Coordinates of C-alpha atoms and ligand atoms in Angstrom, one line a residue:
Chain A
M211 CA 101.4 76.1 83.9
N212 CA 104.3 74.9 86.1
L213 CA 104.3 77.1 89.2
S214 CA 106.9 75.4 91.3
L215 CA 110.0 77.2 92.4
T216 CA 113.0 76.8 94.6
L217 CA 114.1 79.6 97.0
T218 CA 116.8 79.7 99.6
I219 CA 115.3 81.8 102.4
N220 CA 117.5 82.8 105.3
G221 CA 119.9 80.0 104.4
K222 CA 117.3 77.3 104.1
R223 CA 116.4 75.8 100.8
R224 CA 112.6 75.5 100.1
E225 CA 110.7 73.9 97.3
I226 CA 107.4 75.8 96.8
V227 CA 104.4 75.0 94.6
L228 CA 102.1 78.0 94.0
D229 CA 98.4 77.6 93.3
D230 CA 98.3 81.1 91.6
P231 CA 100.8 83.0 89.5
R232 CA 99.9 86.3 91.0
V233 CA 101.6 85.8 94.3
T234 CA 104.3 88.4 95.1
L235 CA 107.4 87.6 97.2
L236 CA 105.9 89.6 100.0
D237 CA 102.6 87.7 100.1
L238 CA 104.5 84.4 99.7
L239 CA 106.7 85.2 102.8
R240 CA 103.8 86.6 104.9
E241 CA 100.8 84.5 104.0
R242 CA 102.3 81.2 103.0
L243 CA 105.6 80.8 104.8
D244 CA 104.7 82.5 108.0
L245 CA 107.5 85.0 107.8
T246 CA 105.5 88.1 108.8
G247 CA 108.5 90.3 109.7
S248 CA 108.5 91.9 106.2
K249 CA 105.6 94.4 106.3
K250 CA 103.0 95.5 103.8
G251 CA 102.7 99.3 103.9
C252 CA 101.6 100.4 100.5
D253 CA 102.0 97.2 98.4
R254 CA 103.0 99.6 95.5
G255 CA 106.7 100.3 95.8
Q256 CA 106.2 103.6 97.6
C257 CA 107.2 103.0 101.2
G258 CA 109.9 100.4 101.6
A259 CA 108.2 98.5 104.5
C260 CA 108.5 95.2 102.5
T261 CA 112.3 95.5 101.8
I262 CA 114.2 92.2 101.6
L263 CA 117.5 91.2 100.2
V264 CA 117.7 89.1 97.0
H265 CA 121.3 87.8 96.4
G266 CA 122.3 90.4 99.0
Q267 CA 120.6 93.3 97.2
R268 CA 117.7 95.2 98.7
I269 CA 114.5 95.2 96.7
N270 CA 110.7 95.8 97.4
S271 CA 109.2 92.4 97.8
C272 CA 105.7 93.8 97.1
L273 CA 106.5 94.5 93.4
A274 CA 108.3 91.2 92.9
L275 CA 106.4 88.3 91.3
A276 CA 107.4 85.2 93.3
I277 CA 107.5 82.8 90.4
S278 CA 109.9 85.0 88.6
Y279 CA 112.4 84.7 91.4
D280 CA 112.8 81.0 91.1
G281 CA 116.4 80.1 92.2
A282 CA 116.9 83.2 94.3
S283 CA 118.6 83.5 97.6
I284 CA 116.6 85.7 100.0
T285 CA 117.3 87.2 103.3
T286 CA 114.4 88.6 105.5
I287 CA 114.5 90.4 108.8
E288 CA 114.0 86.9 110.4
G289 CA 117.4 85.8 109.0
L290 CA 119.5 88.6 110.5
A291 CA 120.0 87.7 114.2
D292 CA 122.3 84.8 115.2
G293 CA 120.1 83.1 117.8
D294 CA 119.7 85.7 120.6
A295 CA 122.6 87.8 119.3
L296 CA 121.2 90.7 117.3
H297 CA 122.7 91.8 114.0
P298 CA 124.7 95.0 114.5
V299 CA 122.1 97.0 112.5
Q300 CA 119.3 95.7 114.7
Q301 CA 121.2 96.6 117.8
A302 CA 122.0 100.1 116.5
F303 CA 118.3 100.8 115.8
I304 CA 117.7 100.1 119.5
D305 CA 120.7 102.1 120.7
H306 CA 119.7 105.1 118.6
D307 CA 115.9 105.1 119.0
G308 CA 115.6 104.4 115.3
F309 CA 111.9 103.8 115.5
Q310 CA 108.7 104.6 117.3
C311 CA 105.7 102.4 116.3
G312 CA 108.1 100.0 114.6
F313 CA 106.0 99.3 111.5
C314 CA 108.6 100.5 109.0
T315 CA 111.5 99.1 111.0
P316 CA 112.1 95.7 109.4
G317 CA 112.2 97.4 106.0
Q318 CA 114.5 100.1 107.4
I319 CA 116.8 97.6 108.8
M320 CA 116.9 95.4 105.7
S321 CA 117.5 98.5 103.6
A322 CA 120.3 99.6 105.9
V323 CA 122.0 96.2 105.7
G324 CA 121.8 96.5 101.9
L325 CA 123.1 100.0 102.0
I326 CA 126.1 99.1 104.1
A327 CA 127.0 96.2 101.7
E328 CA 126.8 98.6 98.7
A329 CA 129.6 100.6 100.4
Q330 CA 128.7 103.8 98.5
A331 CA 127.7 106.2 101.4
G332 CA 130.8 106.2 103.6
E333 CA 130.4 108.4 106.7
D334 CA 128.4 111.1 105.0
A335 CA 125.0 111.5 106.7
E336 CA 123.6 113.1 103.6
R337 CA 124.5 110.1 101.5
V338 CA 123.0 107.8 104.0
R339 CA 119.7 109.8 104.0
E340 CA 119.6 109.8 100.2
A341 CA 120.3 106.1 100.1
M342 CA 117.6 105.4 102.7
S343 CA 115.0 107.6 100.9
G344 CA 113.1 104.5 99.7
N345 CA 112.1 103.8 103.3
I346 CA 109.3 106.1 104.6
C347 CA 108.8 106.4 108.3
R348 CA 105.4 107.9 109.3
C349 CA 106.6 108.4 112.9
G350 CA 109.5 110.5 111.5
A351 CA 112.3 108.6 113.3
Y352 CA 114.7 109.6 110.5
K353 CA 117.3 111.2 112.8
G354 CA 117.7 108.1 114.9
I355 CA 117.6 105.9 111.7
T356 CA 120.5 107.9 110.1
E357 CA 122.5 107.7 113.3
A358 CA 121.8 104.0 113.7
V359 CA 123.0 103.3 110.1
L360 CA 126.2 105.3 110.6
D361 CA 126.9 103.6 113.9
A362 CA 126.2 100.1 112.6
Q363 CA 128.4 100.7 109.6
A364 CA 131.3 101.8 111.8
K365 CA 130.9 98.8 114.0
I366 CA 130.7 96.4 111.1
S367 CA 133.8 97.8 109.5
A368 CA 135.7 97.8 112.8
G369 CA 134.7 94.2 113.2
K370 CA 136.0 93.3 109.8
E371 CA 139.3 95.0 110.5
R372 CA 139.6 93.1 113.8
D373 CA 138.9 89.8 112.0
A374 CA 141.5 90.6 109.3
A375 CA 144.2 91.5 111.9
Chain B
M739 CA 95.0 91.8 89.6
N740 CA 93.6 89.7 86.7
L741 CA 94.7 86.1 86.3
F742 CA 97.3 85.5 83.6
E743 CA 99.3 82.7 82.1
Y744 CA 103.0 82.7 83.1
V745 CA 105.5 81.8 80.4
R746 CA 109.3 81.6 81.0
P747 CA 111.1 81.4 77.6
S748 CA 114.6 80.2 77.4
S749 CA 115.7 82.1 74.3
I750 CA 114.9 85.4 72.6
A751 CA 113.2 83.6 69.8
E752 CA 110.9 81.8 72.2
A753 CA 110.2 85.0 74.0
V754 CA 109.3 86.8 70.8
A755 CA 107.1 84.0 69.7
A756 CA 105.3 83.8 73.0
A757 CA 104.7 87.5 73.2
G758 CA 103.3 87.6 69.7
E759 CA 100.0 86.4 71.1
P760 CA 97.5 89.2 71.6
G761 CA 97.2 90.2 75.3
S762 CA 100.8 89.3 76.1
A763 CA 103.2 91.5 78.1
Y764 CA 106.8 91.2 78.8
L765 CA 107.9 91.0 82.4
G766 CA 111.1 92.7 83.4
A767 CA 111.4 93.3 87.2
G768 CA 107.7 94.1 87.3
T769 CA 108.2 97.3 89.3
N770 CA 105.9 99.2 86.9
L771 CA 103.9 96.3 85.3
L772 CA 102.8 94.7 88.6
D773 CA 101.9 98.1 90.0
L774 CA 99.7 98.7 87.0
M775 CA 98.2 95.2 87.2
K776 CA 97.4 95.7 90.9
G777 CA 95.4 98.8 90.0
G778 CA 93.6 97.1 87.1
V779 CA 95.2 99.6 84.7
T780 CA 96.7 96.9 82.5
R781 CA 95.3 93.4 82.3
P782 CA 97.6 91.1 80.3
S783 CA 96.4 87.6 79.7
R784 CA 100.0 86.3 79.5
L785 CA 103.2 87.4 81.1
V786 CA 106.4 86.5 79.2
D787 CA 109.1 86.6 81.9
L788 CA 112.4 87.9 80.4
T789 CA 114.4 87.7 83.6
H790 CA 115.8 84.2 83.0
L791 CA 117.0 84.8 79.5
P792 CA 120.8 84.5 79.1
D793 CA 123.1 87.1 77.5
L794 CA 121.0 90.2 78.2
N795 CA 122.9 91.1 81.4
G796 CA 126.1 92.6 80.1
I797 CA 127.6 96.0 79.9
E798 CA 130.2 95.8 77.2
T799 CA 132.5 98.2 75.3
L800 CA 132.4 97.3 71.6
P801 CA 135.5 97.4 69.4
D802 CA 134.3 100.8 67.9
G803 CA 134.2 102.2 71.5
S804 CA 130.4 102.3 71.8
A805 CA 128.8 100.9 75.0
R806 CA 126.2 98.2 74.8
I807 CA 123.9 97.6 77.7
G808 CA 121.8 94.5 77.8
A809 CA 118.1 94.9 78.4
L810 CA 118.1 93.1 81.7
V811 CA 120.9 95.1 83.3
K812 CA 119.7 96.5 86.5
N813 CA 119.4 100.3 86.8
S814 CA 121.8 100.3 89.9
A815 CA 124.3 97.9 88.3
L816 CA 124.6 100.3 85.3
A817 CA 124.9 103.5 87.5
H818 CA 127.6 101.8 89.7
D819 CA 129.6 100.3 86.9
P820 CA 132.9 102.2 87.3
D821 CA 133.9 102.2 83.6
F822 CA 130.5 103.1 82.3
A823 CA 129.9 105.8 84.9
K824 CA 133.3 107.3 84.0
R825 CA 132.5 107.5 80.3
F826 CA 128.8 108.5 80.6
P827 CA 128.5 110.2 84.0
V828 CA 125.2 112.0 83.1
V829 CA 123.6 108.6 82.6
A830 CA 124.7 107.4 86.0
E831 CA 123.5 110.7 87.6
A832 CA 120.1 110.4 86.0
L833 CA 119.7 106.8 87.1
L834 CA 120.6 107.6 90.7
A835 CA 118.1 110.5 90.7
G836 CA 115.3 108.1 89.9
A837 CA 113.1 106.1 92.2
S838 CA 114.8 104.5 95.3
A839 CA 117.7 102.2 95.9
Q840 CA 115.4 99.3 96.2
L841 CA 113.6 100.0 92.9
R842 CA 116.9 100.7 91.1
N843 CA 118.2 97.3 92.3
A844 CA 115.3 95.6 90.7
A845 CA 114.4 97.7 87.6
T846 CA 115.8 96.7 84.2
V847 CA 117.1 98.9 81.4
G848 CA 114.3 97.6 79.0
G849 CA 111.6 98.2 81.6
N850 CA 112.8 101.7 82.3
L851 CA 112.5 102.7 78.7
M852 CA 109.0 101.1 78.5
Q853 CA 107.6 102.5 81.8
R854 CA 104.2 104.0 81.5
T855 CA 103.1 107.6 82.4
R856 CA 102.3 108.6 86.0
C857 CA 99.2 110.6 84.9
S858 CA 96.8 110.0 87.7
Y859 CA 93.8 109.5 85.3
F860 CA 95.7 106.9 83.4
N861 CA 96.3 105.1 86.6
D862 CA 92.6 105.2 87.7
P863 CA 90.5 102.8 85.6
A864 CA 87.4 104.8 86.6
S865 CA 88.6 107.9 84.6
A866 CA 88.4 108.6 80.9
C867 CA 91.8 108.1 79.3
N868 CA 92.6 107.8 75.6
K869 CA 95.9 106.1 76.4
R870 CA 94.4 103.4 78.5
E871 CA 91.2 103.1 76.5
P872 CA 91.3 104.7 73.1
G873 CA 88.4 106.9 72.3
T874 CA 87.1 107.4 75.8
G875 CA 88.5 111.0 76.2
C876 CA 91.0 112.6 78.5
D877 CA 90.1 113.5 82.0
A878 CA 93.4 115.3 82.5
L879 CA 92.3 118.0 80.1
G880 CA 90.5 120.4 82.4
G881 CA 91.4 118.2 85.4
E882 CA 94.4 118.0 87.8
N883 CA 97.1 118.7 85.2
R884 CA 99.8 120.7 86.9
S885 CA 102.3 117.9 86.4
H886 CA 101.4 117.3 82.7
A887 CA 103.3 118.2 79.6
V888 CA 104.1 121.6 78.0
L889 CA 105.8 120.1 75.0
G890 CA 104.7 117.4 72.5
W891 CA 101.1 117.1 73.8
S892 CA 97.9 116.9 71.7
D893 CA 94.3 117.4 72.4
H894 CA 94.1 113.6 72.9
C895 CA 96.7 113.2 75.6
I896 CA 98.9 115.6 77.7
A897 CA 100.8 113.0 79.8
V898 CA 104.5 113.2 80.6
H899 CA 107.0 110.5 79.9
P900 CA 108.3 109.8 83.4
S901 CA 111.8 108.3 82.8
D902 CA 114.9 110.0 84.1
F903 CA 117.2 107.5 82.4
C904 CA 115.8 108.3 78.9
V905 CA 116.7 111.9 79.2
P906 CA 120.6 111.6 79.0
L907 CA 120.0 108.7 76.5
A908 CA 118.2 111.1 74.2
A909 CA 120.9 113.8 74.7
L910 CA 123.8 111.4 73.9
G911 CA 122.2 109.8 70.8
A912 CA 121.5 106.3 72.2
I913 CA 120.3 103.5 70.0
V914 CA 117.7 100.9 70.9
E915 CA 118.3 97.3 69.7
I916 CA 115.0 95.5 69.0
A917 CA 114.3 91.8 68.4
G918 CA 111.1 90.6 66.7
A919 CA 109.7 87.7 64.8
G920 CA 111.2 89.2 61.6
G921 CA 114.7 89.5 63.1
Q922 CA 116.6 92.4 64.7
R923 CA 116.4 96.1 64.0
E924 CA 117.6 99.3 65.7
V925 CA 116.1 102.7 66.3
P926 CA 117.5 105.9 67.7
L927 CA 116.1 106.5 71.2
T928 CA 114.7 109.9 70.1
D929 CA 112.5 108.0 67.5
F930 CA 111.7 105.1 69.8
H931 CA 108.9 106.9 71.7
R932 CA 106.0 108.3 69.7
L933 CA 104.3 111.6 70.1
P934 CA 100.7 111.1 71.3
G935 CA 98.9 112.6 68.3
D936 CA 95.5 111.0 68.0
T937 CA 96.9 107.5 69.1
P938 CA 98.3 108.1 72.6
D939 CA 97.8 104.3 73.3
R940 CA 100.7 103.6 70.9
E941 CA 103.7 104.8 72.9
T942 CA 106.7 103.3 71.1
V943 CA 107.6 102.0 67.7
L944 CA 107.6 98.4 69.0
E945 CA 105.3 96.1 67.1
A946 CA 103.4 93.2 68.7
G947 CA 105.9 90.7 70.1
E948 CA 108.9 92.9 69.6
M949 CA 111.3 93.4 72.6
I950 CA 114.2 95.6 73.5
V951 CA 117.4 93.5 73.7
A952 CA 120.0 96.3 74.3
V953 CA 120.7 100.0 74.4
R954 CA 123.8 101.4 72.8
L955 CA 125.7 104.6 73.4
P956 CA 127.8 105.6 70.4
A957 CA 131.5 106.1 70.9
D958 CA 131.4 109.8 70.2
A959 CA 129.1 110.3 73.2
A960 CA 132.1 109.5 75.5
A961 CA 133.8 112.7 74.2
F962 CA 131.5 114.7 76.4
A963 CA 132.5 113.0 79.6
D964 CA 134.3 116.0 81.2
H965 CA 131.3 118.3 81.1
Q966 CA 128.0 116.6 81.7
R967 CA 125.3 116.9 84.4
Y968 CA 121.7 116.0 85.1
L969 CA 119.4 118.3 87.1
K970 CA 116.0 117.3 88.3
V971 CA 113.4 119.4 90.2
R972 CA 110.8 117.4 92.1
E973 CA 108.4 117.9 94.9
R974 CA 110.7 116.4 97.5
T975 CA 114.4 116.0 97.7
S976 CA 114.4 112.3 96.7
Y977 CA 112.2 109.5 95.6
A978 CA 109.8 111.5 93.4
F979 CA 109.3 112.0 89.7
A980 CA 110.6 115.0 87.9
L981 CA 108.5 118.2 87.5
A982 CA 111.2 119.4 85.2
S983 CA 114.6 117.9 84.4
A984 CA 117.4 118.3 81.9
A985 CA 120.6 116.5 80.8
A986 CA 123.4 118.6 79.4
A987 CA 126.7 117.5 77.8
L988 CA 129.3 119.9 76.5
K989 CA 132.5 119.5 74.5
I990 CA 134.6 122.5 75.5
E991 CA 137.9 123.2 73.7
N992 CA 140.0 126.3 74.5
G993 CA 137.2 128.0 76.3
T994 CA 134.6 127.4 73.5
I995 CA 131.7 125.0 73.3
V996 CA 132.4 123.0 70.2
E997 CA 129.4 120.8 70.6
A998 CA 126.4 120.6 73.0
R999 CA 123.9 118.0 73.8
L1000 CA 120.7 118.8 75.7
A1001 CA 117.5 116.9 76.5
L1002 CA 114.5 117.6 78.7
G1003 CA 112.5 115.4 81.1
G1004 CA 109.3 115.9 83.1
V1005 CA 108.0 118.5 80.7
A1006 CA 107.3 116.5 77.5
T1007 CA 105.2 113.6 76.3
K1008 CA 108.4 111.8 75.3
P1009 CA 112.2 112.1 76.1
W1010 CA 112.8 115.5 74.5
R1011 CA 116.0 116.4 72.6
A1012 CA 116.5 120.1 72.4
K1013 CA 118.4 120.5 69.1
A1014 CA 117.7 124.2 68.5
A1015 CA 119.3 125.0 71.9
E1016 CA 122.2 122.7 71.0
A1017 CA 122.8 124.6 67.7
L1018 CA 122.8 127.9 69.6
L1019 CA 125.4 126.8 72.0
A1020 CA 127.9 125.4 69.4
G1021 CA 130.7 127.9 68.9
A1022 CA 129.8 130.1 72.0
A1023 CA 131.9 130.7 75.1
P1024 CA 130.1 129.2 78.1
G1025 CA 128.3 131.9 80.1
K1026 CA 125.1 132.9 81.8
Q1027 CA 123.7 134.8 78.8
V1028 CA 124.2 132.1 76.2
F1029 CA 122.8 129.5 78.6
E1030 CA 119.7 131.6 79.1
K1031 CA 119.3 132.0 75.4
A1032 CA 119.6 128.2 74.9
A1033 CA 116.9 127.8 77.6
E1034 CA 114.6 130.1 75.7
A1035 CA 115.2 128.1 72.5
A1036 CA 114.5 124.8 74.3
F1037 CA 111.1 126.0 75.3
A1038 CA 110.3 128.2 72.3
E1039 CA 107.5 125.8 71.3
A1040 CA 106.2 125.1 74.8
R1041 CA 102.5 125.8 75.6
P1042 CA 100.7 125.1 78.8
S1043 CA 98.3 122.1 78.5
G1044 CA 96.3 123.3 81.5
D1045 CA 97.4 124.5 85.0
N1046 CA 101.0 124.0 84.2
G1047 CA 102.4 127.2 82.7
Y1048 CA 104.8 127.4 85.6
K1049 CA 106.7 124.4 84.0
I1050 CA 107.9 126.6 81.1
E1051 CA 109.6 129.1 83.4
L1052 CA 110.8 126.3 85.7
G1053 CA 112.1 124.3 82.7
K1054 CA 114.1 127.3 81.4
R1055 CA 115.7 127.8 84.7
V1056 CA 116.6 124.1 84.9
V1057 CA 118.2 124.3 81.5
A1058 CA 120.2 127.4 82.2
R1059 CA 121.4 125.9 85.5
V1060 CA 122.3 122.5 84.2
L1061 CA 124.3 124.0 81.4
A1062 CA 126.3 126.1 84.0
M1063 CA 126.8 122.9 86.1
A1064 CA 128.0 121.0 83.0
A1065 CA 130.3 123.8 82.0
A1066 CA 131.8 123.8 85.6
G1067 CA 132.8 120.2 84.9
T1068 CA 131.7 116.7 85.8
P1069 CA 132.4 116.2 89.6
D1070 CA 135.1 113.6 90.5
R1071 CA 132.6 111.8 92.7
M1072 CA 128.8 111.4 92.3
P1073 CA 127.2 114.2 94.4
A1074 CA 125.6 113.1 97.7
L1075 CA 122.3 114.3 96.2
P1076 CA 122.5 113.3 92.5
A1077 CA 120.9 115.8 90.2
S1078 CA 119.5 117.8 93.1
P1079 CA 119.0 121.6 93.1
F1080 CA 119.7 121.3 96.8
A1081 CA 123.2 120.0 96.3
P1082 CA 126.0 122.5 96.8
I1083 CA 126.4 124.5 93.6
P1084 CA 129.8 124.1 91.9
E1085 CA 132.1 127.1 92.1
G1086 CA 131.5 129.6 89.3
V1087 CA 127.9 128.6 88.8
V1088 CA 125.5 131.5 89.1
N1089 CA 122.3 130.5 90.8
V1090 CA 119.6 131.2 88.2
Ligands
LIG1344 C1 107.4 104.4 93.7 C2 108.1 104.5 92.4 C3 108.9 105.6 92.1 C4 109.6 105.7 90.9 N1 110.3 106.8 90.6 C5 110.9 106.9 89.4 C6 111.7 108.1 89.1 O1 111.8 109.0 89.9 N2 112.3 108.1 87.8 C7 112.2 107.1 86.9 O2 112.7 107.2 85.8 N3 111.4 106.0 87.2 C8 110.8 105.9 88.4 N4 110.1 104.8 88.7 C9 109.8 103.8 87.6 C10 110.8 102.8 87.5 O3 112.0 103.3 86.9 C11 110.2 101.7 86.6 O4 109.2 101.1 87.3 C12 111.3 100.7 86.2 O5 112.3 101.2 85.4 C13 110.6 99.6 85.3 O6 111.5 98.6 85.1 P1 111.1 97.0 85.3 O7 112.2 96.2 84.9 O8 110.6 96.8 86.7 O9 109.9 96.9 84.2 P2 108.5 96.1 84.2 O10 107.6 96.7 85.3 O11 108.8 94.7 84.3 O12 108.0 96.5 82.8 C14 107.6 97.8 82.5 C15 107.0 97.8 81.0 O13 108.1 97.5 80.1 C16 107.8 96.3 79.4 N5 109.1 95.6 79.2 C17 110.0 95.3 80.1 N6 111.1 94.8 79.6 C18 111.0 94.9 78.2 C19 111.8 94.6 77.1 N7 113.1 94.2 77.3 N8 111.3 94.8 75.9 C20 110.1 95.3 75.7 N9 109.2 95.6 76.7 C21 109.7 95.4 78.0 C22 106.8 95.6 80.2 O14 105.9 94.8 79.4 C23 106.0 96.7 80.8 O15 105.0 97.2 80.0 C24 109.4 104.7 89.9 C25 108.7 103.5 90.3 C26 108.0 103.4 91.5 C27 107.2 102.2 91.8
LIG1345 S1 96.7 112.9 79.7 FE1 96.9 111.0 78.5 S2 97.3 109.5 80.1 FE2 96.4 111.2 81.2 S3 94.1 110.9 81.1 FE3 94.7 112.1 79.3 S4 94.9 110.5 77.7 FE4 95.1 109.5 79.6
LIG1346 S1 104.8 97.6 100.8 FE1 106.4 97.4 99.3 S2 107.1 99.4 99.1 FE2 105.4 99.7 100.4
LIG1347 S1 108.6 103.8 113.4 FE1 106.5 104.2 112.9 S2 106.6 104.3 110.8 FE2 108.7 104.3 111.3

């Protein structure tokens, strides 16, 4: 059985050989590639703590078989900041108290980045809450999370308009 | 999770041949299969990964006007395809009422049709379950069964089919395209899933090695586009399976329903088309009374399978309300809370 795969993770191409076909993307990132930002909450698709982007789209890495994602381009929470400059979504979570213990936060932030790219929610807080429902926060920081997503989205689109002008 | 052999075919013919081996399972996105394997509920010895197959990713309109959706199309890609969502808005609404954004981005059309029940005894290898292990009994009978079926169940299994997507597909007369060692065949979605009877382990008409290659919506289904809605009642506002749901599509001309389509979810052992209710609606003027009569007809044969008699009353209310919502018209934009009873009620709809 050939268990080698190529992934582009946070812009860096990596050739990986697995010793076991059962490895999920989440376990690959955390246990084998030392990218422990993505969290394991439930490991069953029920909490969103493991959210990453594959080809720019948010998915649960705990229910993704790594070998099946051969050729994929992946972004994790480690790939968002530009050196010391935080991504606008990261900054907005700090500005709006979008967390308490922080365990769900990498998943929330990756999900928010995916949501903003999908461009379906607009400025409607209800749509943001619905689109973020795949991310559970046991600390109940939902109010700050919704505000952070709306604020980050506004800043990102203002930045785009500035760049276009 | 048990160890398995991983196979990545490069054509449908290779896939079908590889999956013909006993113990094989197809891998779509894995959002259901890996979950079940982690729990030891299913233990395939070989996974045949479909996700690298070419040509199964398209959403096309065929010359006759029908829509053909490849088995690997992601649930979210289908729901957000502007042309498709305009012609079949109830399908988009049902998709967006299911799971979470992350799961919908991964989940495939084929995998959604094939997803297994959420019965907690099925999902617990320590329990007796005829579906998981034929002949062992059914711990849901006499157990925790408030979310189980009131339609289509047998003494061998009372589990609900959990898919939202399949409900409007049943209503709109979708067709499942299947490939197998003997070539291609097709089956209406309403015949694709089997009633449990005394073989609840056999959930669909697929034979060993057969796979879904596409789902088709007939051209005539698009004629209902102006009046169709999905309504789903669940235990929280979002990210939960249906306790009761319904998809309704009406063709209304000069104030009369000329044709109606109705299917139920969350209450039956398979996606449930309610033809008697449809017949009752045809020729009537839309209104609360006829919608309530249709709801009675849809649940005429329902019986509690345990502690779930409430689903009959709940299901009737869902039907009456979704018909009123459909009659009020397909909204211009997808509601902020798709299919939700908590969304603002369209003008003219009486809260039932
Ligand atoms: C937390 C959670 C919440 C959810 N909530 C909802 C919900 O509210 N509503 C809802 O409808 N669903 C819900 N789902 C289920 C979800 O829709 C399914 O997991 C998903 O659609 C399965 O698609 P997949 O591509 O991941 O399939 P897989 O997991 O890859 O496969 C599922 C099954 O289908 C078989 N299979 C896959 N593709 C084919 C094919 N082409 N031909 C033949 N067999 C095939 C596999 O062998 C397997 O048995 C939820 C799931 C989770 C984890
Ligand atoms: S209801 Fe069906 S799936 Fe659930 S335990 Fe009984 S036989 Fe198994
Ligand atoms: S760890 Fe993946 S969804 Fe909970
Ligand atoms: S901040 Fe603690 S779980 Fe969300």
